[in-house]
PDB file of C-alpha atoms and ligand atoms in Angstrom:
ATOM      1  CA  MET A 965    -139.033-207.766  84.117  1.00 69.00           C
ATOM      2  CA  ARG A 966    -135.844-208.051  83.232  1.00 71.00           C
ATOM      3  CA  LEU A 967    -137.114-205.819  80.167  1.00 72.00           C
ATOM      4  CA  PHE A 968    -138.816-203.561  82.885  1.00 72.00           C
ATOM      5  CA  TRP A 969    -135.093-202.232  84.703  1.00 76.00           C
ATOM      6  CA  LEU A 970    -133.155-202.724  81.237  1.00 75.00           C
ATOM      7  CA  VAL A 971    -135.595-199.430  80.109  1.00 75.00           C
ATOM      8  CA  GLY A 972    -136.195-198.350  83.632  1.00 76.00           C
ATOM      9  CA  SER A 973    -132.880-197.630  84.164  1.00 77.00           C
ATOM     10  CA  LEU A 974    -132.057-196.232  80.064  1.00 75.00           C
ATOM     11  CA  ALA A 975    -134.872-193.979  80.875  1.00 76.00           C
ATOM     12  CA  LEU A 976    -132.900-192.664  84.346  1.00 74.00           C
ATOM     13  CA  ALA A 977    -129.414-192.267  82.634  1.00 71.00           C
ATOM     14  CA  LEU A 978    -130.993-190.301  79.906  1.00 71.00           C
ATOM     15  CA  LEU A 979    -132.919-188.069  82.338  1.00 69.00           C
ATOM     16  CA  ILE A 980    -129.613-187.716  84.177  1.00 65.00           C
ATOM     17  CA  GLY A 981    -127.862-186.354  80.967  1.00 65.00           C
ATOM     18  CA  VAL A 982    -130.563-184.399  80.164  1.00 64.00           C
ATOM     19  CA  LEU A 983    -130.605-182.265  83.586  1.00 63.00           C
ATOM     20  CA  SER A 984    -126.836-182.509  83.211  1.00 65.00           C
ATOM     21  CA  LEU A 985    -126.948-180.641  80.476  1.00 77.00           C
ATOM     22  CA  GLN A 986    -129.411-177.696  81.736  1.00 90.00           C
ATOM     23  CA  VAL A 987    -128.714-174.509  83.483  1.00 93.00           C
ATOM     24  CA  PRO A 988    -129.678-173.594  86.731  1.00 93.00           C
ATOM     25  CA  THR A 989    -132.789-170.905  86.244  1.00 95.00           C
ATOM     26  CA  PRO A 990    -131.542-166.897  85.916  1.00 96.00           C
ATOM     27  CA  ALA A 991    -132.335-165.532  89.294  1.00 96.00           C
ATOM     28  CA  GLY A 992    -134.209-162.139  88.913  1.00 97.00           C
ATOM     29  CA  LEU A 993    -133.778-158.472  90.812  1.00 97.00           C
ATOM     30  CA  GLU A 994    -135.772-159.286  93.230  1.00 97.00           C
ATOM     31  CA  ALA A 995    -133.320-162.466  94.788  1.00 97.00           C
ATOM     32  CA  PRO A 996    -132.169-161.544  98.270  1.00 98.00           C
ATOM     33  CA  ALA A 997    -129.708-159.712  98.516  1.00 98.00           C
ATOM     34  CA  THR A 998    -126.661-162.790  99.779  1.00 97.00           C
ATOM     35  CA  ALA A 999    -127.790-164.669  96.520  1.00 97.00           C
ATOM     36  CA  PHE A1000    -126.453-164.033  93.297  1.00 97.00           C
ATOM     37  CA  SER A1001    -128.883-162.529  91.145  1.00 98.00           C
ATOM     38  CA  THR A1002    -128.350-162.786  87.082  1.00 98.00           C
ATOM     39  CA  ASP A1003    -130.446-160.141  85.974  1.00 98.00           C
ATOM     40  CA  ARG A1004    -128.055-157.709  88.859  1.00 98.00           C
ATOM     41  CA  ALA A1005    -124.873-159.129  86.821  1.00 98.00           C
ATOM     42  CA  MET A1006    -126.285-158.548  83.353  1.00 98.00           C
ATOM     43  CA  ALA A1007    -126.661-155.105  84.028  1.00 98.00           C
ATOM     44  CA  ASP A1008    -123.060-154.446  83.871  1.00 98.00           C
ATOM     45  CA  VAL A1009    -122.397-156.625  80.987  1.00 98.00           C
ATOM     46  CA  ARG A1010    -124.613-155.085  78.882  1.00 97.00           C
ATOM     47  CA  GLU A1011    -122.481-151.890  80.003  1.00 97.00           C
ATOM     48  CA  LEU A1012    -119.708-153.423  79.179  1.00 97.00           C
ATOM     49  CA  ALA A1013    -120.300-155.080  76.048  1.00 97.00           C
ATOM     50  CA  GLN A1014    -121.806-152.054  73.798  1.00 96.00           C
ATOM     51  CA  ARG A1015    -118.476-151.946  71.335  1.00 96.00           C
ATOM     52  CA  PRO A1016    -115.363-153.565  70.792  1.00 96.00           C
ATOM     53  CA  HIS A1017    -112.789-152.911  73.815  1.00 97.00           C
ATOM     54  CA  PRO A1018    -109.317-154.554  72.792  1.00 97.00           C
ATOM     55  CA  VAL A1019    -106.272-153.114  74.183  1.00 98.00           C
ATOM     56  CA  GLY A1020    -105.673-149.096  73.230  1.00 97.00           C
ATOM     57  CA  SER A1021    -109.318-148.234  72.324  1.00 97.00           C
ATOM     58  CA  ALA A1022    -111.579-145.382  73.431  1.00 97.00           C
ATOM     59  CA  ASP A1023    -113.966-148.123  74.327  1.00 97.00           C
ATOM     60  CA  HIS A1024    -111.186-149.852  76.710  1.00 98.00           C
ATOM     61  CA  ALA A1025    -110.889-146.542  78.692  1.00 98.00           C
ATOM     62  CA  ARG A1026    -114.287-145.957  79.472  1.00 98.00           C
ATOM     63  CA  VAL A1027    -114.540-149.512  80.534  1.00 98.00           C
ATOM     64  CA  ARG A1028    -111.458-149.635  82.708  1.00 98.00           C
ATOM     65  CA  MET A1029    -113.047-145.962  83.702  1.00 98.00           C
ATOM     66  CA  PHE A1030    -116.062-147.617  84.312  1.00 98.00           C
ATOM     67  CA  LEU A1031    -114.755-150.576  86.209  1.00 98.00           C
ATOM     68  CA  GLN A1032    -113.190-148.636  88.682  1.00 98.00           C
ATOM     69  CA  GLN A1033    -116.184-146.900  89.911  1.00 98.00           C
ATOM     70  CA  ARG A1034    -117.858-150.097  90.010  1.00 98.00           C
ATOM     71  CA  MET A1035    -115.317-151.490  92.276  1.00 98.00           C
ATOM     72  CA  THR A1036    -114.872-148.310  94.763  1.00 98.00           C
ATOM     73  CA  ALA A1037    -118.364-147.908  94.796  1.00 98.00           C
ATOM     74  CA  LEU A1038    -118.718-151.665  95.916  1.00 97.00           C
ATOM     75  CA  GLY A1039    -116.557-151.088  98.306  1.00 97.00           C
ATOM     76  CA  LEU A1040    -113.407-152.489  97.362  1.00 98.00           C
ATOM     77  CA  GLN A1041    -110.063-151.292  98.160  1.00 98.00           C
ATOM     78  CA  THR A1042    -108.989-150.016  94.218  1.00 98.00           C
ATOM     79  CA  SER A1043    -105.318-149.774  92.647  1.00 98.00           C
ATOM     80  CA  ILE A1044    -104.456-149.853  88.891  1.00 98.00           C
ATOM     81  CA  GLN A1045    -101.006-151.545  87.935  1.00 98.00           C
ATOM     82  CA  THR A1046     -99.640-150.600  84.731  1.00 98.00           C
ATOM     83  CA  GLY A1047     -96.857-152.840  82.421  1.00 98.00           C
ATOM     84  CA  PRO A1048     -95.178-153.234  79.603  1.00 98.00           C
ATOM     85  CA  ILE A1049     -97.354-156.188  76.864  1.00 98.00           C
ATOM     86  CA  SER A1050     -94.877-157.888  74.888  1.00 97.00           C
ATOM     87  CA  ARG A1051     -93.670-157.193  71.556  1.00 97.00           C
ATOM     88  CA  GLY A1052     -95.359-160.790  70.216  1.00 97.00           C
ATOM     89  CA  SER A1053     -98.703-159.178  71.844  1.00 97.00           C
ATOM     90  CA  ALA A1054     -98.159-156.056  70.568  1.00 97.00           C
ATOM     91  CA  ARG A1055     -97.419-156.976  66.762  1.00 97.00           C
ATOM     92  CA  TYR A1056    -100.612-159.870  67.441  1.00 96.00           C
ATOM     93  CA  LEU A1057    -103.440-156.994  68.507  1.00 96.00           C
ATOM     94  CA  ARG A1058    -101.541-154.715  65.182  1.00 96.00           C
ATOM     95  CA  ARG A1059    -102.467-158.123  62.952  1.00 96.00           C
ATOM     96  CA  MET A1060    -105.547-157.877  64.525  1.00 94.00           C
ATOM     97  CA  GLY A1061    -106.614-154.115  63.951  1.00 94.00           C
ATOM     98  CA  GLY A1062    -105.826-153.407  66.773  1.00 95.00           C
ATOM     99  CA  ASP A1063    -103.454-150.008  67.743  1.00 96.00           C
ATOM    100  CA  PRO A1064    -101.049-150.838  70.715  1.00 96.00           C
ATOM    101  CA  GLU A1065     -99.378-147.258  70.136  1.00 96.00           C
ATOM    102  CA  ALA A1066    -102.047-146.057  72.115  1.00 96.00           C
ATOM    103  CA  ALA A1067    -101.900-147.400  74.904  1.00 96.00           C
ATOM    104  CA  ASN A1068     -98.166-146.540  75.095  1.00 97.00           C
ATOM    105  CA  PHE A1069     -97.360-150.505  74.483  1.00 98.00           C
ATOM    106  CA  THR A1070     -99.006-150.851  78.153  1.00 98.00           C
ATOM    107  CA  ALA A1071    -101.074-153.369  80.046  1.00 98.00           C
ATOM    108  CA  THR A1072    -103.377-151.737  82.898  1.00 98.00           C
ATOM    109  CA  ASN A1073    -104.425-154.159  85.294  1.00 98.00           C
ATOM    110  CA  LEU A1074    -107.925-153.764  87.800  1.00 98.00           C
ATOM    111  CA  ILE A1075    -107.325-154.684  91.434  1.00 98.00           C
ATOM    112  CA  GLY A1076    -109.917-154.789  94.181  1.00 98.00           C
ATOM    113  CA  VAL A1077    -109.291-155.965  97.981  1.00 98.00           C
ATOM    114  CA  LEU A1078    -112.112-157.081  99.961  1.00 98.00           C
ATOM    115  CA  PRO A1079    -110.180-157.502 103.131  1.00 97.00           C
ATOM    116  CA  GLY A1080    -111.033-160.267 105.566  1.00 97.00           C
ATOM    117  CA  ARG A1081    -111.235-160.673 109.087  1.00 96.00           C
ATOM    118  CA  ASN A1082    -108.561-162.734 109.263  1.00 97.00           C
ATOM    119  CA  PRO A1083    -105.592-161.360 107.156  1.00 93.00           C
ATOM    120  CA  ALA A1084    -103.395-164.079 108.167  1.00 96.00           C
ATOM    121  CA  LEU A1085    -105.023-166.508 106.304  1.00 97.00           C
ATOM    122  CA  PRO A1086    -103.780-166.613 102.260  1.00 97.00           C
ATOM    123  CA  ALA A1087    -106.423-164.619 100.546  1.00 98.00           C
ATOM    124  CA  VAL A1088    -108.901-165.939  97.474  1.00 98.00           C
ATOM    125  CA  ALA A1089    -108.354-164.137  94.229  1.00 98.00           C
ATOM    126  CA  LEU A1090    -111.008-163.515  91.563  1.00 98.00           C
ATOM    127  CA  MET A1091    -110.006-163.491  88.321  1.00 98.00           C
ATOM    128  CA  ALA A1092    -111.279-162.468  85.274  1.00 98.00           C
ATOM    129  CA  HIS A1093    -110.070-160.471  81.399  1.00 98.00           C
ATOM    130  CA  TYR A1094    -111.955-156.927  80.610  1.00 98.00           C
ATOM    131  CA  ASP A1095    -109.968-156.419  76.845  1.00 98.00           C
ATOM    132  CA  THR A1096    -111.589-157.853  74.263  1.00 97.00           C
ATOM    133  CA  VAL A1097    -110.116-158.833  70.391  1.00 96.00           C
ATOM    134  CA  PRO A1098    -110.944-155.805  68.362  1.00 95.00           C
ATOM    135  CA  MET A1099    -113.757-157.616  66.348  1.00 93.00           C
ATOM    136  CA  SER A1100    -116.094-158.521  69.250  1.00 94.00           C
ATOM    137  CA  ALA A1101    -117.996-156.454  71.736  1.00 95.00           C
ATOM    138  CA  GLY A1102    -117.117-159.370  74.237  1.00 95.00           C
ATOM    139  CA  ALA A1103    -120.310-159.821  76.123  1.00 95.00           C
ATOM    140  CA  ALA A1104    -119.533-163.309  76.524  1.00 95.00           C
ATOM    141  CA  ASP A1105    -116.096-163.172  76.576  1.00 95.00           C
ATOM    142  CA  ASP A1106    -115.157-162.229  78.930  1.00 96.00           C
ATOM    143  CA  SER A1107    -117.557-159.481  80.355  1.00 97.00           C
ATOM    144  CA  THR A1108    -119.660-162.095  82.031  1.00 97.00           C
ATOM    145  CA  GLY A1109    -116.420-163.574  84.134  1.00 98.00           C
ATOM    146  CA  VAL A1110    -116.256-159.752  85.170  1.00 98.00           C
ATOM    147  CA  ALA A1111    -119.622-159.243  85.737  1.00 98.00           C
ATOM    148  CA  ALA A1112    -120.219-162.410  88.031  1.00 98.00           C
ATOM    149  CA  ILE A1113    -117.223-161.629  90.132  1.00 98.00           C
ATOM    150  CA  LEU A1114    -119.171-157.857  90.350  1.00 98.00           C
ATOM    151  CA  GLU A1115    -122.131-159.214  91.293  1.00 98.00           C
ATOM    152  CA  THR A1116    -120.604-162.014  93.839  1.00 98.00           C
ATOM    153  CA  VAL A1117    -118.510-159.173  95.307  1.00 98.00           C
ATOM    154  CA  ARG A1118    -121.548-157.636  96.367  1.00 98.00           C
ATOM    155  CA  ALA A1119    -123.610-160.688  97.596  1.00 98.00           C
ATOM    156  CA  LEU A1120    -119.868-161.123  99.597  1.00 97.00           C
ATOM    157  CA  ARG A1121    -120.671-157.751 101.756  1.00 97.00           C
ATOM    158  CA  ALA A1122    -124.211-158.443 102.063  1.00 97.00           C
ATOM    159  CA  ARG A1123    -123.431-162.028 104.180  1.00 96.00           C
ATOM    160  CA  GLY A1124    -121.091-159.926 106.484  1.00 94.00           C
ATOM    161  CA  PRO A1125    -117.116-159.985 106.287  1.00 91.00           C
ATOM    162  CA  ALA A1126    -115.989-163.435 104.920  1.00 94.00           C
ATOM    163  CA  GLU A1127    -113.101-165.158 106.660  1.00 96.00           C
ATOM    164  CA  ARG A1128    -110.371-163.780 104.065  1.00 97.00           C
ATOM    165  CA  THR A1129    -109.422-161.541 102.279  1.00 98.00           C
ATOM    166  CA  LEU A1130    -110.670-161.269  98.709  1.00 98.00           C
ATOM    167  CA  VAL A1131    -109.074-160.189  95.279  1.00 98.00           C
ATOM    168  CA  VAL A1132    -110.875-159.481  92.786  1.00 98.00           C
ATOM    169  CA  LEU A1133    -107.823-159.148  89.427  1.00 98.00           C
ATOM    170  CA  PHE A1134    -109.464-157.816  86.164  1.00 98.00           C
ATOM    171  CA  THR A1135    -107.018-158.244  83.945  1.00 98.00           C
ATOM    172  CA  ASP A1136    -106.117-156.770  80.939  1.00 98.00           C
ATOM    173  CA  ALA A1137    -104.235-157.662  77.376  1.00 98.00           C
ATOM    174  CA  GLU A1138    -105.080-161.291  78.020  1.00 97.00           C
ATOM    175  CA  GLU A1139    -106.790-161.691  74.206  1.00 96.00           C
ATOM    176  CA  ILE A1140    -103.455-160.686  72.827  1.00 96.00           C
ATOM    177  CA  GLY A1141    -100.958-162.594  75.251  1.00 97.00           C
ATOM    178  CA  LEU A1142    -101.553-162.777  78.721  1.00 97.00           C
ATOM    179  CA  ASP A1143     -99.541-159.736  79.470  1.00 98.00           C
ATOM    180  CA  GLY A1144    -101.839-158.320  82.677  1.00 98.00           C
ATOM    181  CA  ALA A1145    -101.879-161.627  84.317  1.00 98.00           C
ATOM    182  CA  ARG A1146     -97.696-162.080  83.646  1.00 98.00           C
ATOM    183  CA  ILE A1147     -98.189-158.416  84.814  1.00 98.00           C
ATOM    184  CA  PHE A1148     -99.301-158.801  88.461  1.00 98.00           C
ATOM    185  CA  TRP A1149     -98.099-162.884  88.722  1.00 97.00           C
ATOM    186  CA  GLY A1150     -94.563-161.796  87.983  1.00 96.00           C
ATOM    187  CA  GLY A1151     -94.435-158.852  90.419  1.00 92.00           C
ATOM    188  CA  HIS A1152     -97.550-157.270  92.577  1.00 97.00           C
ATOM    189  CA  PRO A1153     -97.406-156.805  96.251  1.00 96.00           C
ATOM    190  CA  LEU A1154    -100.106-158.571  96.568  1.00 97.00           C
ATOM    191  CA  ARG A1155     -99.273-161.837  94.536  1.00 96.00           C
ATOM    192  CA  ASP A1156     -97.481-163.938  97.565  1.00 96.00           C
ATOM    193  CA  ARG A1157    -100.826-163.486  99.750  1.00 97.00           C
ATOM    194  CA  ILE A1158    -103.056-164.911  97.535  1.00 98.00           C
ATOM    195  CA  GLY A1159    -103.364-169.142  98.157  1.00 97.00           C
ATOM    196  CA  ALA A1160    -106.018-169.707  95.711  1.00 97.00           C
ATOM    197  CA  VAL A1161    -106.802-168.140  92.587  1.00 98.00           C
ATOM    198  CA  ILE A1162    -110.650-168.934  90.521  1.00 98.00           C
ATOM    199  CA  ASN A1163    -110.119-167.384  86.905  1.00 98.00           C
ATOM    200  CA  LEU A1164    -113.656-166.478  85.241  1.00 98.00           C
ATOM    201  CA  GLU A1165    -113.606-167.609  81.327  1.00 96.00           C
ATOM    202  CA  ALA A1166    -116.334-168.044  78.440  1.00 95.00           C
ATOM    203  CA  ARG A1167    -115.745-169.544  74.788  1.00 92.00           C
ATOM    204  CA  GLY A1168    -118.772-169.533  73.466  1.00 91.00           C
ATOM    205  CA  GLY A1169    -122.061-168.296  74.574  1.00 93.00           C
ATOM    206  CA  GLY A1170    -124.390-170.322  76.111  1.00 93.00           C
ATOM    207  CA  GLY A1171    -124.388-174.171  78.084  1.00 93.00           C
ATOM    208  CA  ARG A1172    -123.097-174.833  81.517  1.00 94.00           C
ATOM    209  CA  ALA A1173    -120.399-173.296  83.321  1.00 94.00           C
ATOM    210  CA  MET A1174    -117.289-175.997  82.990  1.00 94.00           C
ATOM    211  CA  MET A1175    -114.779-176.662  85.686  1.00 95.00           C
ATOM    212  CA  PHE A1176    -112.230-178.010  83.314  1.00 93.00           C
ATOM    213  CA  GLU A1177    -108.529-176.786  84.986  1.00 94.00           C
ATOM    214  CA  THR A1178    -107.349-176.571  88.617  1.00 94.00           C
ATOM    215  CA  GLY A1179    -103.711-176.016  89.838  1.00 94.00           C
ATOM    216  CA  ARG A1180    -101.155-179.069  90.132  1.00 92.00           C
ATOM    217  CA  GLY A1181    -101.974-181.868  92.412  1.00 91.00           C
ATOM    218  CA  ALA A1182    -105.438-180.068  93.183  1.00 93.00           C
ATOM    219  CA  ALA A1183    -106.874-183.425  95.468  1.00 94.00           C
ATOM    220  CA  ASP A1184    -107.519-180.812  98.262  1.00 95.00           C
ATOM    221  CA  THR A1185    -108.736-178.116  95.847  1.00 95.00           C
ATOM    222  CA  ILE A1186    -111.671-180.795  94.005  1.00 95.00           C
ATOM    223  CA  ALA A1187    -112.788-182.266  97.586  1.00 95.00           C
ATOM    224  CA  LEU A1188    -113.299-178.774  98.708  1.00 94.00           C
ATOM    225  CA  PHE A1189    -115.044-177.636  95.475  1.00 95.00           C
ATOM    226  CA  SER A1190    -116.951-180.697  95.205  1.00 93.00           C
ATOM    227  CA  ARG A1191    -118.260-179.872  98.679  1.00 93.00           C
ATOM    228  CA  ALA A1192    -118.948-176.345  97.809  1.00 91.00           C
ATOM    229  CA  GLY A1193    -120.771-177.774  94.802  1.00 90.00           C
ATOM    230  CA  VAL A1194    -123.771-179.227  96.683  1.00 90.00           C
ATOM    231  CA  ARG A1195    -125.166-175.338  97.448  1.00 90.00           C
ATOM    232  CA  ALA A1196    -124.283-174.279  93.848  1.00 89.00           C
ATOM    233  CA  ASP A1197    -127.341-173.401  91.356  1.00 88.00           C
ATOM    234  CA  GLY A1198    -127.288-176.241  89.598  1.00 89.00           C
ATOM    235  CA  GLY A1199    -124.744-178.036  90.993  1.00 90.00           C
ATOM    236  CA  VAL A1200    -121.051-177.965  89.358  1.00 90.00           C
ATOM    237  CA  THR A1201    -120.062-179.039  85.826  1.00 90.00           C
ATOM    238  CA  ALA A1202    -116.393-181.216  85.633  1.00 90.00           C
ATOM    239  CA  ASN A1203    -114.689-184.156  84.965  1.00 83.00           C
ATOM    240  CA  SER A1204    -111.194-185.171  84.901  1.00 81.00           C
ATOM    241  CA  LEU A1205    -110.585-185.713  80.821  1.00 80.00           C
ATOM    242  CA  ALA A1206    -111.294-182.306  80.156  1.00 78.00           C
ATOM    243  CA  GLY A1207    -108.653-181.533  82.348  1.00 77.00           C
ATOM    244  CA  PHE A1208    -106.376-183.847  80.596  1.00 77.00           C
ATOM    245  CA  VAL A1209    -107.338-182.522  76.828  1.00 79.00           C
ATOM    246  CA  TYR A1210    -107.238-179.544  78.302  1.00 79.00           C
ATOM    247  CA  GLU A1211    -103.043-179.873  79.536  1.00 78.00           C
ATOM    248  CA  ARG A1212    -102.385-180.869  75.493  1.00 80.00           C
ATOM    249  CA  MET A1213    -104.164-177.883  73.555  1.00 78.00           C
ATOM    250  CA  PRO A1214    -101.730-174.938  72.834  1.00 73.00           C
ATOM    251  CA  ASN A1215    -103.936-172.318  74.232  1.00 76.00           C
ATOM    252  CA  GLY A1216    -104.463-170.904  77.642  1.00 88.00           C
ATOM    253  CA  THR A1217    -105.755-168.413  79.688  1.00 95.00           C
ATOM    254  CA  ASP A1218    -105.011-166.338  82.156  1.00 97.00           C
ATOM    255  CA  PHE A1219    -104.705-169.028  84.755  1.00 97.00           C
ATOM    256  CA  THR A1220    -101.803-170.413  83.204  1.00 96.00           C
ATOM    257  CA  ILE A1221     -99.813-167.783  84.763  1.00 97.00           C
ATOM    258  CA  PRO A1222    -100.242-168.968  88.352  1.00 97.00           C
ATOM    259  CA  LYS A1223    -100.887-172.193  87.408  1.00 96.00           C
ATOM    260  CA  ASP A1224     -97.236-172.339  86.509  1.00 95.00           C
ATOM    261  CA  ARG A1225     -96.120-170.480  89.630  1.00 96.00           C
ATOM    262  CA  GLY A1226     -97.661-173.852  91.444  1.00 96.00           C
ATOM    263  CA  VAL A1227    -101.092-171.744  92.784  1.00 97.00           C
ATOM    264  CA  GLN A1228    -103.761-173.146  93.644  1.00 97.00           C
ATOM    265  CA  GLY A1229    -107.380-172.718  91.688  1.00 97.00           C
ATOM    266  CA  LEU A1230    -110.443-173.701  89.643  1.00 97.00           C
ATOM    267  CA  ASN A1231    -111.181-172.374  86.022  1.00 96.00           C
ATOM    268  CA  LEU A1232    -114.176-172.314  84.833  1.00 96.00           C
ATOM    269  CA  ALA A1233    -115.769-171.456  81.543  1.00 95.00           C
ATOM    270  CA  PHE A1234    -119.333-171.988  79.150  1.00 92.00           C
ATOM    271  CA  ILE A1235    -118.662-173.427  75.704  1.00 90.00           C
ATOM    272  CA  GLY A1236    -121.984-173.850  74.416  1.00 90.00           C
ATOM    273  CA  ARG A1237    -123.033-172.117  71.944  1.00 90.00           C
ATOM    274  CA  PRO A1238    -119.684-171.186  70.039  1.00 87.00           C
ATOM    275  CA  GLU A1239    -121.381-169.039  67.138  1.00 87.00           C
ATOM    276  CA  GLN A1240    -120.913-166.782  69.806  1.00 86.00           C
ATOM    277  CA  TYR A1241    -117.076-167.119  70.538  1.00 87.00           C
ATOM    278  CA  HIS A1242    -115.223-163.542  69.470  1.00 87.00           C
ATOM    279  CA  ALA A1243    -118.376-162.523  67.607  1.00 83.00           C
ATOM    280  CA  HIS A1244    -120.339-159.263  67.124  1.00 78.00           C
ATOM    281  CA  SER A1245    -122.847-160.663  68.811  1.00 78.00           C
ATOM    282  CA  GLY A1246    -124.570-158.973  72.163  1.00 85.00           C
ATOM    283  CA  ALA A1247    -125.386-159.185  75.473  1.00 91.00           C
ATOM    284  CA  ASP A1248    -129.047-159.692  74.465  1.00 89.00           C
ATOM    285  CA  VAL A1249    -128.469-163.359  72.547  1.00 89.00           C
ATOM    286  CA  LEU A1250    -126.387-164.777  75.483  1.00 93.00           C
ATOM    287  CA  ASP A1251    -127.815-167.860  77.498  1.00 94.00           C
ATOM    288  CA  ARG A1252    -128.542-165.908  80.759  1.00 96.00           C
ATOM    289  CA  GLY A1253    -128.635-169.629  82.628  1.00 96.00           C
ATOM    290  CA  SER A1254    -124.731-169.807  82.068  1.00 96.00           C
ATOM    291  CA  VAL A1255    -124.593-166.577  84.112  1.00 97.00           C
ATOM    292  CA  GLN A1256    -126.154-168.141  86.954  1.00 97.00           C
ATOM    293  CA  HIS A1257    -124.568-170.794  86.805  1.00 96.00           C
ATOM    294  CA  ILE A1258    -120.935-169.235  86.399  1.00 96.00           C
ATOM    295  CA  GLY A1259    -122.081-166.898  89.112  1.00 95.00           C
TER     296      GLY A1259
HETATM  297 ZN1   ZN B 430    -111.196-165.037  77.744  1.00 62.35          ZN
END
């Protein structure tokens, strides 16, 4: 009998382990308008990730114009914000084969606002970066984040006006030194209206989206995230060890900037299929379940 319970609980543990590694089934074009659909998001990923679009490249301008049109068509009050990239970022871009002069040493953020019913409440920002490194079309990093945000805005609008104002922030120059995020959080007029920020990233082309970082003193944020996670496709993946390890690593994402300003929020990324990180691979080899999960 004891052996039965031992084998039974081991099998159950194995099943839970396997299930916790699975991505949810990607939703197709026929998904309800109020739901997040991978296939709808993938149309934008394919458009964005045709070719590399680092700061200063012709494709960077193409992607910027495409995104401005998409944001306006989704009903966002769209604006741009420009600012100087740092000397270090310009040097790094040049070392990678990019051309900071062509960008006039400038980063260009794209900002969209969807007003909420109660403008007195702090706004929620959804953030992802639209620039890539010179050697990658950026299908995963970070076209999936940008496209997931566009699809989210579409679904939210289909649900009717939300209580809080939503700010969409597509940052520039993340890959060369977080310049776009620094420019926005350094002085954009909307900055102080934002109570929480959700940043979407990718460090590979597959796997579940892990919530690996929060603002400091995040007990309330974690509680809210776990309540919301019950309704998320495939549940959520998060553990405090990841946050602890990440804190001690030298690399950062855009989320580092608002976090250091004391802004609350969540940082999510998928890290599976690491061979696709900053690689030439395009949208077709992405794990579509990862897009569904981060959405
Ligand atoms: Zn990235």
